[in-house]
CSV table of C-alpha atoms and ligand atoms in Angstrom, one decimal:
chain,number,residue,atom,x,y,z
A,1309,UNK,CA,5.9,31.4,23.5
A,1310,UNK,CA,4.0,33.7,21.4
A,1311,UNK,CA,7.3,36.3,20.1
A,1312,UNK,CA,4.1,39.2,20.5
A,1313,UNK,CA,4.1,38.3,23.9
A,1314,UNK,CA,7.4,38.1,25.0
A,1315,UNK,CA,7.8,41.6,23.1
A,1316,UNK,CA,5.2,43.0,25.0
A,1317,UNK,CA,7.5,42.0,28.1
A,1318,UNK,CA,10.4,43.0,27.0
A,1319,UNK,CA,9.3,46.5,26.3
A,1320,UNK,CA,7.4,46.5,29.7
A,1321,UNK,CA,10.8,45.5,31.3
A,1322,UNK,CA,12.8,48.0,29.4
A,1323,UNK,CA,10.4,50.3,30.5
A,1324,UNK,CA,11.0,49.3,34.5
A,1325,UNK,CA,14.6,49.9,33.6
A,1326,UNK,CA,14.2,53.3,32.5
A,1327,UNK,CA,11.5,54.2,35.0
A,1328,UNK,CA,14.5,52.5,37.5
A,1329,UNK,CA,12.0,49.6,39.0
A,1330,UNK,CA,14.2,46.7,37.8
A,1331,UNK,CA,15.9,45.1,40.6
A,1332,UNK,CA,19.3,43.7,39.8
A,1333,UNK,CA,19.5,40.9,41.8
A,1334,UNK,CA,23.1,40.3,44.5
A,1335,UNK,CA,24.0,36.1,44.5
A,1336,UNK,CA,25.1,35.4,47.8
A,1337,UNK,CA,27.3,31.8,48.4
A,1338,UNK,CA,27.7,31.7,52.3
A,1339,UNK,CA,25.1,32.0,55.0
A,1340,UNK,CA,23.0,35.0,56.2
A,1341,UNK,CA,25.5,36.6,58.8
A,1342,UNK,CA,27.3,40.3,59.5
A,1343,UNK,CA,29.1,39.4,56.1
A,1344,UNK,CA,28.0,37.6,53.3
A,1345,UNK,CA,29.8,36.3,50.4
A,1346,UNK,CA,28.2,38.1,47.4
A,1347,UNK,CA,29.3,36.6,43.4
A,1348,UNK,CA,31.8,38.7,42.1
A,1349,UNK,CA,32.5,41.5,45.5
A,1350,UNK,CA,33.6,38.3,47.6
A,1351,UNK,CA,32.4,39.4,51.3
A,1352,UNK,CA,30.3,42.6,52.1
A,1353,UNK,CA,28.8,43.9,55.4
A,1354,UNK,CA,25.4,42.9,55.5
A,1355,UNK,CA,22.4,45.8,56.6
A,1356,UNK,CA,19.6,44.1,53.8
A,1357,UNK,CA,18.9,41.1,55.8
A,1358,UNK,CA,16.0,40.0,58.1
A,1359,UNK,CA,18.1,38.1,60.1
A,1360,UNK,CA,17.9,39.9,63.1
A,1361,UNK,CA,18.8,37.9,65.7
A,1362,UNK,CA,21.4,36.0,63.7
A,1363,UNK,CA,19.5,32.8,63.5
A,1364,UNK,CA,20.1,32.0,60.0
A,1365,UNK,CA,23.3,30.5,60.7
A,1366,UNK,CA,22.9,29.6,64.4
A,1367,UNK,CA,24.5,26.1,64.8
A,1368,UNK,CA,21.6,25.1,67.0
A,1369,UNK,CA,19.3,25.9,64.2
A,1370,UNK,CA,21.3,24.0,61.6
A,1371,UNK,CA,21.4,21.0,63.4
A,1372,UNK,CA,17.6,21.4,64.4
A,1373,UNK,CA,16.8,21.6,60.1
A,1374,UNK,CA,19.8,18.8,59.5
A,1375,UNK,CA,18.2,15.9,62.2
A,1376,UNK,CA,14.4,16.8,61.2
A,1377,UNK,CA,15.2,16.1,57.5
A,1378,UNK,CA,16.8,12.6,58.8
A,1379,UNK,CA,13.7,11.7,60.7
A,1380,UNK,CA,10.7,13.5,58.8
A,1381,UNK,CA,12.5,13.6,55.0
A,1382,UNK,CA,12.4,15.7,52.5
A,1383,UNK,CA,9.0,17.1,52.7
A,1384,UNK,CA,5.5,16.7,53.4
A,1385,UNK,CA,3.7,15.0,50.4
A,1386,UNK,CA,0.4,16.8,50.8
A,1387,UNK,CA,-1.7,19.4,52.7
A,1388,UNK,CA,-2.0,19.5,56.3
A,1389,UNK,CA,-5.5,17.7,56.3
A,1390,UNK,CA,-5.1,14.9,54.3
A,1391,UNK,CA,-1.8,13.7,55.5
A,1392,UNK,CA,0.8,16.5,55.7
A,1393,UNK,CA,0.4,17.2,59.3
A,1394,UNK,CA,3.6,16.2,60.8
A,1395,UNK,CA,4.4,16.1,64.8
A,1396,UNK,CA,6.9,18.7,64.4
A,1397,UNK,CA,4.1,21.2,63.2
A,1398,UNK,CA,2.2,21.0,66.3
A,1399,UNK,CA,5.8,21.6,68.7
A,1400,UNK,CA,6.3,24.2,66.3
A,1401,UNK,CA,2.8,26.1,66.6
A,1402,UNK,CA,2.8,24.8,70.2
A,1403,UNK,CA,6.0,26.9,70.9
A,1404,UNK,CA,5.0,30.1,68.4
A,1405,UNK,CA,1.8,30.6,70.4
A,1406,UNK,CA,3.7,30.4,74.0
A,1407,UNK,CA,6.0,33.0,72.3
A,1408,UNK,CA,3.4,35.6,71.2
A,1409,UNK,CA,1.0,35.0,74.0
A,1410,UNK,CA,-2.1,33.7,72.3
A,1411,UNK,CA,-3.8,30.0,73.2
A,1412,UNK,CA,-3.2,28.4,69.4
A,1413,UNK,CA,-1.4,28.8,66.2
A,1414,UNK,CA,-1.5,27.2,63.0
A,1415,UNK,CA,1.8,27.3,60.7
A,1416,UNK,CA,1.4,28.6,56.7
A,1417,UNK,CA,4.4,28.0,54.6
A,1418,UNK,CA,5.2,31.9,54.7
A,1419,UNK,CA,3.1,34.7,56.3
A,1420,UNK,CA,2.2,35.8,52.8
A,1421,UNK,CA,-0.4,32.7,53.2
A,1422,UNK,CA,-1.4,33.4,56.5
A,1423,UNK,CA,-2.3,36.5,56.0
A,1424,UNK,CA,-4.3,35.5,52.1
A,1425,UNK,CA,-5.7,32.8,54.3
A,1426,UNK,CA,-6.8,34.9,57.3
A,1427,UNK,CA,-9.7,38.0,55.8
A,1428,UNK,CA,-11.2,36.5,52.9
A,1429,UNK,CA,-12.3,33.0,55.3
A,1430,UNK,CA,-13.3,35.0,58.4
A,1431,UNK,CA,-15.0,38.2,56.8
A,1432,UNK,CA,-18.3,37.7,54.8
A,1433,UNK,CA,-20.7,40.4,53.7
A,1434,UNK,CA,-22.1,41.4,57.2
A,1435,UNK,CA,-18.6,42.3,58.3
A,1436,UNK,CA,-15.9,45.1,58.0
A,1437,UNK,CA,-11.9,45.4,58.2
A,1438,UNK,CA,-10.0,48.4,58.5
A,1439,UNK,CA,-6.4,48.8,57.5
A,1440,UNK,CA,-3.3,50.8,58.3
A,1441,UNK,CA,-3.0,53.1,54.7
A,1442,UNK,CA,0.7,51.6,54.6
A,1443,UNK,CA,-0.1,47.7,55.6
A,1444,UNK,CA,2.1,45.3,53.7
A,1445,UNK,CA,1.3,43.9,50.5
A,1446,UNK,CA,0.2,40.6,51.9
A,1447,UNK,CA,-2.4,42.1,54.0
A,1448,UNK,CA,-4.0,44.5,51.2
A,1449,UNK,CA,-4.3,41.2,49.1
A,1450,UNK,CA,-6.1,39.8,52.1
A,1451,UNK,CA,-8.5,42.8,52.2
A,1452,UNK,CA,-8.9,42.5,48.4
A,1453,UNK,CA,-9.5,39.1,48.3
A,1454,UNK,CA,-12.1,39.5,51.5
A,1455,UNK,CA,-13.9,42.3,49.9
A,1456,UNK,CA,-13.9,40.8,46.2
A,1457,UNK,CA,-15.0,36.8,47.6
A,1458,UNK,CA,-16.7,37.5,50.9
A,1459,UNK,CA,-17.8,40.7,50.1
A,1460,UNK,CA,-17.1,42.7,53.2
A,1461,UNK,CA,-16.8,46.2,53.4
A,1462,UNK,CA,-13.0,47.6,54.1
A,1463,UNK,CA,-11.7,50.8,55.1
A,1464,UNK,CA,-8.2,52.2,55.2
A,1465,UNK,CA,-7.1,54.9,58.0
A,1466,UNK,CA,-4.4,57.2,57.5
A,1467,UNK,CA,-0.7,55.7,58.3
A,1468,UNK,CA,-1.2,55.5,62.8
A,1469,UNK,CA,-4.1,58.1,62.5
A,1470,UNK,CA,-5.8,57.5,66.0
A,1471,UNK,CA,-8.4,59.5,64.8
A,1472,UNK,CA,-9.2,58.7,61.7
A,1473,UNK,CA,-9.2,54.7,62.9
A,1474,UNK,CA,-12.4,56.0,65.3
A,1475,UNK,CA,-14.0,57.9,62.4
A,1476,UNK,CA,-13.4,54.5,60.2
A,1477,UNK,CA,-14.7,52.2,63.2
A,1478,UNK,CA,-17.8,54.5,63.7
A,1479,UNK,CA,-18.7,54.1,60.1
A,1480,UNK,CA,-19.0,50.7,60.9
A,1481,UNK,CA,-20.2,50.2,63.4
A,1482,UNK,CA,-23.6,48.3,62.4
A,1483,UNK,CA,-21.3,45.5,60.8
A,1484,UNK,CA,-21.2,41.9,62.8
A,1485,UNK,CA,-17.5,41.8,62.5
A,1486,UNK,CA,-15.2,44.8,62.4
A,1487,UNK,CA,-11.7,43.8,62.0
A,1488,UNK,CA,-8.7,46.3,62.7
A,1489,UNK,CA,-5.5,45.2,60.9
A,1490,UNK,CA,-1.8,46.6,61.3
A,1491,UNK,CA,2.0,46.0,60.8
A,1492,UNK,CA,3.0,45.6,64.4
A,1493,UNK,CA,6.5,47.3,62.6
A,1494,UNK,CA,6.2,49.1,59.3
A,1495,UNK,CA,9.3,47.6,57.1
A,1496,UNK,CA,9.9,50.7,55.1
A,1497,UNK,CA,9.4,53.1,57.8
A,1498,UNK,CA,11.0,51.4,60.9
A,1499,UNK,CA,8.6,52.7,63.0
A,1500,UNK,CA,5.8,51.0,65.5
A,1501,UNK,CA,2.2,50.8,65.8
A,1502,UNK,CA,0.1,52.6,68.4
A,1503,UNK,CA,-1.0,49.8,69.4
A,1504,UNK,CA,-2.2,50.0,72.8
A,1505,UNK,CA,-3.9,52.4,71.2
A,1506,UNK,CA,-5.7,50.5,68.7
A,1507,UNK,CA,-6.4,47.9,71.3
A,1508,UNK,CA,-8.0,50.6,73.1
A,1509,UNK,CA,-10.4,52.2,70.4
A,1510,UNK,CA,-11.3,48.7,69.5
A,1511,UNK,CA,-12.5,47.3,72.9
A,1512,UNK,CA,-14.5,50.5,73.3
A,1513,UNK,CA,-15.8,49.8,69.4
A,1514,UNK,CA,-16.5,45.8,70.4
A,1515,UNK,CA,-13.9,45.0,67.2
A,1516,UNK,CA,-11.3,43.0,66.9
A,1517,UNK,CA,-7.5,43.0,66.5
A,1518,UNK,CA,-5.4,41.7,64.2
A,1519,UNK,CA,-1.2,42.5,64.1
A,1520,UNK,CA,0.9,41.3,61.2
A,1521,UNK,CA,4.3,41.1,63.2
A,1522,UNK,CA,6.6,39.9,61.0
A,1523,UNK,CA,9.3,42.7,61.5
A,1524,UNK,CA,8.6,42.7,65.5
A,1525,UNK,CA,8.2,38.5,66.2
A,1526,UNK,CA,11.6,38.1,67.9
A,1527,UNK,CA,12.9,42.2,67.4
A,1528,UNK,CA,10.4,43.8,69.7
A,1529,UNK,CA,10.1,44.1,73.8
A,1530,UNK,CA,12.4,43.2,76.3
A,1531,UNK,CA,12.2,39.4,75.4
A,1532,UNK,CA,11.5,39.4,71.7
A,1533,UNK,CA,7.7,38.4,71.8
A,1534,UNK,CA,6.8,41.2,69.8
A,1535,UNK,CA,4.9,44.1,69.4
A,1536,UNK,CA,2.5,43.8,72.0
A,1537,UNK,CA,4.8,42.9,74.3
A,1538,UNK,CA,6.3,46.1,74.0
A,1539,UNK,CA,2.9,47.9,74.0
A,1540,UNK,CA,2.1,46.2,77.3
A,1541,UNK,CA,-1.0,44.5,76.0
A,1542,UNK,CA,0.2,40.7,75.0
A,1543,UNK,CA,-2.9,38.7,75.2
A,1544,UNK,CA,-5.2,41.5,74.4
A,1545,UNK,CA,-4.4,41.0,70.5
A,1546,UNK,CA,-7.0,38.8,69.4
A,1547,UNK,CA,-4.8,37.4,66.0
A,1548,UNK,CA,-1.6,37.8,65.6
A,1549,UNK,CA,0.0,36.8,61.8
A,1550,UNK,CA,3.8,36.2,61.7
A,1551,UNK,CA,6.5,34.9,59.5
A,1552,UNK,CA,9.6,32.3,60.6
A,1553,UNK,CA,11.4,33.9,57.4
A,1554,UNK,CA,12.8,37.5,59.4
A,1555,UNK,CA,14.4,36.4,63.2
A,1556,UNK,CA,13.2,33.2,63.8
A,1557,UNK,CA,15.4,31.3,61.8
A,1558,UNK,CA,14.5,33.1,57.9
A,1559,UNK,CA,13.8,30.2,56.3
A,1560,UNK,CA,10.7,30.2,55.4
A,1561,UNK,CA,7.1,30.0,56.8
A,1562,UNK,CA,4.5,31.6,58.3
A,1563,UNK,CA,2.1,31.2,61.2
A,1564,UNK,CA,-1.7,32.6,62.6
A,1565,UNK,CA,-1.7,32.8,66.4
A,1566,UNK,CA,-4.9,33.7,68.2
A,1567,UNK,CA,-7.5,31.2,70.0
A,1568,UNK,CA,-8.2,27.5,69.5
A,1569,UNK,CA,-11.4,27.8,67.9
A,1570,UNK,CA,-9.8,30.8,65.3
A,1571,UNK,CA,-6.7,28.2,64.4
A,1572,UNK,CA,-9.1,25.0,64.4
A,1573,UNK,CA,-11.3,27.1,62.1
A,1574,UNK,CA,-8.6,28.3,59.6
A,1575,UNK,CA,-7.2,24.4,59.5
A,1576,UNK,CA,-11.0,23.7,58.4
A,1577,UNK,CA,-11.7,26.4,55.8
A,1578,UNK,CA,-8.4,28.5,54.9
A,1579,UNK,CA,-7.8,28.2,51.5
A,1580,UNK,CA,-3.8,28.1,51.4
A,1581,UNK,CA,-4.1,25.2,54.3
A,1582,UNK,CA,-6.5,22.9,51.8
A,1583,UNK,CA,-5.1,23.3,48.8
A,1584,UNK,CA,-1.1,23.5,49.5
A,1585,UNK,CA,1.6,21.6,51.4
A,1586,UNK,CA,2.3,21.9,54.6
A,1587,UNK,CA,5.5,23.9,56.3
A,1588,UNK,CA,8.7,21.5,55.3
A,1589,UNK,CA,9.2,19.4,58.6
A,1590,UNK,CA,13.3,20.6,58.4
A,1591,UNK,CA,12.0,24.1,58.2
A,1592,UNK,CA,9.6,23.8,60.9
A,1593,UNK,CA,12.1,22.3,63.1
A,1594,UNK,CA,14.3,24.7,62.4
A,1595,UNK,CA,12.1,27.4,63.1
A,1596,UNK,CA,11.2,25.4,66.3
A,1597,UNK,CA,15.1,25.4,67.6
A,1598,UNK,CA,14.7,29.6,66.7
A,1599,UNK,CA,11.9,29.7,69.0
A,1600,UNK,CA,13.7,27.8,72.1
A,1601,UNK,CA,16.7,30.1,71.3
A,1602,UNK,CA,15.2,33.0,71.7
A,1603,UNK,CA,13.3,32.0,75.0
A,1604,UNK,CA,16.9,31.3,76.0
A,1605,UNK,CA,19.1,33.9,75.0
A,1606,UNK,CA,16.9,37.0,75.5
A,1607,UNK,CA,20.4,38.8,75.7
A,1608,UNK,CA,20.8,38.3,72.3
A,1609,UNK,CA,17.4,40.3,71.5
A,1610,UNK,CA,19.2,43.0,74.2
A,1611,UNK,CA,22.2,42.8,71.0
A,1612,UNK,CA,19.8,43.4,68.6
A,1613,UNK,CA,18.9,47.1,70.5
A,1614,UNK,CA,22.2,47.8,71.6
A,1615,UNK,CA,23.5,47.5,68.3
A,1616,UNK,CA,20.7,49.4,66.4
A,1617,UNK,CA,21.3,52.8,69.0
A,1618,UNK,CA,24.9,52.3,67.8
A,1619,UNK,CA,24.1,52.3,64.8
A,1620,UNK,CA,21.1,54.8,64.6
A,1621,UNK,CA,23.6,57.6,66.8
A,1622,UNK,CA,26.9,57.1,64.8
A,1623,UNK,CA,25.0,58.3,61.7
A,1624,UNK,CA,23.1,60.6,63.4
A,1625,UNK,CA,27.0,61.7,64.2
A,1626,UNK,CA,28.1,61.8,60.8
A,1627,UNK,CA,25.7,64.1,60.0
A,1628,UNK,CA,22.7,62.2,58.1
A,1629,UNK,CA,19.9,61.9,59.4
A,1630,UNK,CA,17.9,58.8,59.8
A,1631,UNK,CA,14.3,58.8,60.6
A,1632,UNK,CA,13.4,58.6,64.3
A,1633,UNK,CA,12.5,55.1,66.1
A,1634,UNK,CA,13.2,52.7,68.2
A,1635,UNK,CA,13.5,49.5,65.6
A,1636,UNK,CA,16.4,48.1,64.0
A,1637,UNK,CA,15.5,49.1,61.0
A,1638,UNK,CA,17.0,52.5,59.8
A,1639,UNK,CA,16.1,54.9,57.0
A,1640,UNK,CA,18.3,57.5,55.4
A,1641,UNK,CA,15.9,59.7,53.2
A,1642,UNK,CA,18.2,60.3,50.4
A,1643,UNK,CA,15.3,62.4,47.9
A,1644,UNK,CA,15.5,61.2,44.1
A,1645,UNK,CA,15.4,57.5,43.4
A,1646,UNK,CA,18.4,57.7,41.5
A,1647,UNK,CA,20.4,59.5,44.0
A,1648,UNK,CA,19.0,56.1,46.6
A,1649,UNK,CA,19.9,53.8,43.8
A,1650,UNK,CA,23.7,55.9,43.6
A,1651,UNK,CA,24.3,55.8,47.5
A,1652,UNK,CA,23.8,51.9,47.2
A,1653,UNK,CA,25.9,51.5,44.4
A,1654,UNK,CA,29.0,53.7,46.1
A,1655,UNK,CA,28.5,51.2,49.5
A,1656,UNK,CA,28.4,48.5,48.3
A,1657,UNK,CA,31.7,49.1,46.4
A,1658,UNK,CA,32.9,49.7,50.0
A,1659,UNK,CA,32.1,46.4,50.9
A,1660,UNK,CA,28.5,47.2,52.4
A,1661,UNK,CA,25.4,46.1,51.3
A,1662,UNK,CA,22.3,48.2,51.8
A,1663,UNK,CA,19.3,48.1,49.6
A,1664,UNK,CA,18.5,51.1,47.7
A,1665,UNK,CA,14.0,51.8,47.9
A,1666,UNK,CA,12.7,54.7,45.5
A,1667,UNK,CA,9.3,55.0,43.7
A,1668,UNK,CA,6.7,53.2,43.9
A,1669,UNK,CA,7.2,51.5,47.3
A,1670,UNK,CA,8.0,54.7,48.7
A,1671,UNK,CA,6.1,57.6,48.1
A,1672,UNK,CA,7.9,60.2,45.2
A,1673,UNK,CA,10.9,62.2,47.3
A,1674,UNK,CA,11.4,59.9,49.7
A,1675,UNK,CA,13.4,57.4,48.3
A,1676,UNK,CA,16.4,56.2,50.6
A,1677,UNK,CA,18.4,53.1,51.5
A,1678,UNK,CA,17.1,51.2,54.3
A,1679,UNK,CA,19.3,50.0,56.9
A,1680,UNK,CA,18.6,47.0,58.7
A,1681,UNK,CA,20.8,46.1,62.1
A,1682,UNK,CA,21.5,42.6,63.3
A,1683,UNK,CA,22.4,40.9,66.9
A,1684,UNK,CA,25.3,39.4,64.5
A,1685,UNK,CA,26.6,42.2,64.1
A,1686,UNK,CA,30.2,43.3,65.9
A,1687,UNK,CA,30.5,46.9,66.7
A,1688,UNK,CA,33.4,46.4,64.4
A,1689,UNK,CA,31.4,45.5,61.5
A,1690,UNK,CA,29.0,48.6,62.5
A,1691,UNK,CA,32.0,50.8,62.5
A,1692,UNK,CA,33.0,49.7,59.2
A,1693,UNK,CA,29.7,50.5,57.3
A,1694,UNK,CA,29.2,53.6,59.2
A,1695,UNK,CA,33.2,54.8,57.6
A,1696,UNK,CA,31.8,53.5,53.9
A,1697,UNK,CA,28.4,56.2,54.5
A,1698,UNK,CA,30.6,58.9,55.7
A,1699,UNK,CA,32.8,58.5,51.9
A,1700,UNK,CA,29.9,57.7,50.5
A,1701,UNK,CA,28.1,60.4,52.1
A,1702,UNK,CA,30.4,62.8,51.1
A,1703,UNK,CA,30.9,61.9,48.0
A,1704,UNK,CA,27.4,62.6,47.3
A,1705,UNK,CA,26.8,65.7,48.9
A,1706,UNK,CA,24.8,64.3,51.6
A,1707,UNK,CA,26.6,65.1,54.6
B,583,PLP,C1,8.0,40.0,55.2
B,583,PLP,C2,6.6,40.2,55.5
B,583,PLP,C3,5.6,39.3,55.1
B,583,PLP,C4,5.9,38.1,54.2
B,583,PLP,O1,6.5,37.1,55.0
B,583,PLP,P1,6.8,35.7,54.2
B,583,PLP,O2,6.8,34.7,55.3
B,583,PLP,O3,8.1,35.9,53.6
B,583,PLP,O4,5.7,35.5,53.3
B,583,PLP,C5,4.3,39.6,55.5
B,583,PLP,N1,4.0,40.7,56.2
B,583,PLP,C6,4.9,41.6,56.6
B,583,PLP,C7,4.5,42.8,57.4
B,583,PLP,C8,6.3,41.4,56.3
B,583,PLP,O5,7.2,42.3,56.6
């Protein structure tokens, strides 16, 4: 390569270093689980992962991956319309809209494609979609994408601004298609969208719905369905975008659950589905057994909860204080990047593992470690981590 390139990016990377972007990256040898085995700290308590349910190493989700890549091989050979559509895909998206609620699904290799599939093929230049200001990256790529291709007009409303969201859809409100897309769960937060709520405003505003629930798909309500079913209105969310990489399994994959005709027409025109392979058959089967387990075991959602209130109060009791909410994910606000960046250092040399977030994908001052509890975890485990914050919390200054 060109050594005035590859300068360029080596000043650019010493610069993330100083600015303290650069993520050092943790090599793990054994299984998502309460404890992983991490390259040189041998095991650590786990509160990074997305493995909420403890699916990743479920032995019925093993053996579901394990006798799928006996029957179906090693992978698909091609996109879903010329010959990569496999039976397991339609159990799997069979299954994932039962779960959700919705009539169809179609399955994306991660929910990053979903969603890049879902705005820019549905929204042309008659329509409109409006966006929770702290969306994920994957759906503010969407929007871009929509409004640079399909030229549609988009709007963002402040972070769960009820208001603001009916001052946005009134602006609209001459467009053929207004679109109103959330997180069901907001990852850095931990906390929930209103969204009976934005059901609400957006019947009375004739728009639609659409929820990215990747943090909720198995996490939230009683039985793990998700966001809406904890808002009371499953089946009122017109398109609901998930991944099978957080509970259901974390392997991989995404999926698009809303009507027949919405799934039949992103099979037909979404750009991810033509032009790239279809979900591995091991990891849709896997994702498949996730599914029937947690239709089975809705205790082990009840885990999740019980487990995340532990949690949330023993630090509370320590004397931090995490934000407020009802998800199993957990922020400590620690300030100063560096100060995050410390308090995840001094853990993990405890033997617990808890990511450190700081500027820019948290606003400035508000950088903190970000807890995440799991239905694998023992109350043991939790008690452990919560003795490494109290050191670490003294140590400090933070409590
Ligand atoms: C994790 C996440 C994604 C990406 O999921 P992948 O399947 O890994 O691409 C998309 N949206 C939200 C809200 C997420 O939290």
């Amino acid at each position: 390569m060109a050594s005035t390139f590859t300068a360029r990016l080596q000043v650019e990377l010493e610069e993330f270093k100083r600015t303290g972007v650069y993520k050092r990256l943790n090599f793990l040898d054994s299984p998502q689980s309460a404890r992983v085995r991490m390259e040189g700290r041998g095991d650590v308590v786990i509160l990074s992962s997305n493995n909420y349910l403890g699916l990743c190493d479920e032995p019925e989700v093993i053996a579901a991956g394990k006798a799928a890549l006996d029957r179906y091989g090693a992978g698909t050979g091609s996109v879903r319309f010329i010959c990569g559509t496999f039976t397991i895909h339609r159990e799997l998206e069979a299954a994932l809209a039962a779960l959700v609620g919705t009539e169809a699904s179609l399955s994306y290799v991660s929910c990053w494609n979903a969603n890049e599939g879902l705005c820019p093929t549905i929204l042309g230049e008659r329509d409109a979609v409006i966006s929770d200001q702290l969306n994920h990256a994957s759906i503010i790529d969407s929007v871009r994408l929509a409004r640079t291709i399909g030229k549609c007009q988009s709007l963002v409303y402040r972070h769960s601004d009820m208001a603001d969201l009916r001052e946005k859809l009134e602006a609209v409100k001459g467009a053929r298609t207004r679109l109103v897309f959330t997180d069901g769960v907001f990852s850095m937060e931990g906390d929930v969208a209103r969204l009976a709520d934005i059901v609400e405003l957006a019947r009375r505003h004739g728009a639609i719905v659409a929820v990215d629930d990747s943090h909720g798909t198995g996490v939230m309500g009683a039985t793990g369905r998700g966001t809406a079913e904890r808002a009371g209105v499953m089946g009122d969310v017109d398109i609901v975008t998930s991944t099978l990489g957080k509970a259901l399994g974390g392997a991989a994959g995404g999926f698009t659950a809303s009507s027949a005709a919405l799934c039949d027409y992103l099979t037909q025109r979404s750009r991810p589905q033509l032009f790239s392979n279809a979900l591995p058959p091991t990891v849709a089967a896997s994702a498949l057994a996730a599914v029937r387990y947690v239709t089975a075991h809705p205790e082990r959602v009840a885990r999740l909860h019980d487990n995340a209130r532990y949690f949330r109060g023993a630090l509370e009791d320590s004397g931090f204080k995490p934000l407020a909410g009802e998800t199993p994910i957990i922020p400590v606000i620690l300030g100063e990047t560096a100060r995050a960046i410390r308090m995840s250092e001094l853990l993990l040399e405890e033997g617990v593992f808890v990511t450190g977030f700081g500027y820019p994908v948290v606003p400035q001052g508000q950088a903190r470690v970000r807890c995440q509890v799991s239905a694998a975890h023992t109350r043991e485990h939790l008690d452990f981590a919560i003795e490494a914050f109290r050191k670490t919390g003294r140590k400090l200054g933070v409590i």
